[in-house]
Amino acid sequence: MTLDLVDIDATVAETADWSVLQDPRVESVAQAVARGFAREYGLTLEYEDAYQEAVMVSAERASEVRRILVDAGPGLLHRWLSQRLRDRWLTEARRRTQHLSYEAVRADGDTR
């Protein structure tokens, strides 16, 4: 007996299915998630950027979005989309904090 493990997040479609955004529930959830992220991370993330990320995640994983809507409805889609955005946003934020600014590098060079 063999057990095949599949990481669901790793199986992102190579092409986005933008037709998923025609469902008003998906549009509404994407807007709600973006508003929440804009409030929570307001100093570093604007609503438009959060909305764009939510739309991209929805289109990249359209089959999963549709399955969640059929099986559980918009409430679970909101939770799922929030988790995907948080994963993306925190990963990007961690990458940015590891970069040194030009000024910091130059200041380190001046003190040596």
XYZ file of C-alpha atoms in Angstrom:
112
model
C 0.000 0.000 0.000
C 1.375 3.415 -0.975
C 0.364 6.706 0.446
C 0.640 9.741 -1.816
C 0.751 13.027 0.042
C -0.127 16.160 -1.879
C 0.449 19.660 -0.608
C -2.701 21.486 -1.701
C -0.990 24.881 -1.618
C 1.796 23.583 -3.859
C -0.655 22.549 -6.596
C -1.385 25.981 -7.984
C -2.755 26.042 -11.485
C -0.299 27.251 -14.083
C -2.933 29.514 -15.597
C -5.451 31.604 -13.740
C -9.187 31.081 -14.255
C -10.537 34.612 -14.048
C -14.111 33.456 -14.661
C -14.384 32.567 -10.968
C -14.638 36.304 -10.278
C -17.976 36.448 -12.094
C -19.564 34.851 -9.035
C -20.733 37.785 -6.880
C -19.947 35.808 -3.716
C -16.281 35.546 -4.695
C -16.131 39.269 -5.462
C -17.810 40.114 -2.151
C -15.484 37.873 -0.127
C -12.393 39.245 -1.897
C -13.488 42.795 -1.038
C -14.208 41.894 2.593
C -10.855 40.170 3.019
C -9.052 43.123 1.418
C -10.807 45.569 3.751
C -9.778 43.478 6.745
C -6.160 43.347 5.642
C -6.117 47.082 4.922
C -7.337 47.729 8.474
C -4.946 45.235 10.070
C -1.845 46.132 8.053
C -2.830 49.698 7.172
C 0.655 51.124 7.516
C 2.145 48.755 4.959
C -0.725 47.394 2.854
C -3.386 49.392 1.070
C -6.859 48.139 0.216
C -6.182 48.072 -3.536
C -3.075 45.913 -3.094
C -4.851 43.524 -0.732
C -7.796 43.293 -3.138
C -5.500 42.555 -6.060
C -3.824 39.778 -4.063
C -7.209 38.316 -3.086
C -8.351 38.328 -6.707
C -5.126 36.692 -7.885
C -5.321 33.944 -5.256
C -8.946 33.285 -6.206
C -8.131 33.056 -9.912
C -5.045 30.895 -9.362
C -7.041 28.403 -7.292
C -10.431 28.751 -8.967
C -11.406 25.090 -8.702
C -10.754 25.099 -4.970
C -12.695 28.364 -4.564
C -15.679 26.846 -6.376
C -15.482 23.666 -4.305
C -15.417 25.646 -1.045
C -18.446 27.688 -2.120
C -20.425 24.570 -3.005
C -19.422 22.589 0.088
C -19.437 25.275 2.773
C -20.368 28.708 1.423
C -18.838 32.181 1.575
C -17.966 32.038 5.292
C -15.393 29.305 4.802
C -14.181 30.973 1.604
C -13.508 34.132 3.641
C -11.460 32.164 6.167
C -9.584 30.240 3.467
C -8.802 33.355 1.424
C -7.685 35.246 4.529
C -5.275 32.446 5.362
C -3.840 32.391 1.830
C -3.355 36.174 1.849
C -1.816 36.131 5.314
C 0.645 33.435 4.172
C 1.589 35.460 1.094
C 1.744 38.784 2.895
C 3.773 37.580 5.884
C 6.207 35.723 3.632
C 6.752 38.856 1.559
C 7.056 41.017 4.693
C 9.715 38.669 6.107
C 11.666 38.881 2.851
C 11.527 42.671 2.917
C 12.800 42.889 6.480
C 15.877 40.872 5.519
C 16.930 43.453 2.933
C 19.224 46.282 3.906
C 18.535 49.729 2.619
C 21.103 51.622 0.590
C 21.524 54.062 3.454
C 22.167 51.276 5.986
C 24.764 49.617 3.779
C 26.463 52.919 3.131
C 26.452 53.795 6.851
C 28.056 50.424 7.656
C 30.690 51.097 5.021
C 31.523 54.505 6.472
C 32.151 53.153 9.969
C 34.604 50.444 8.970
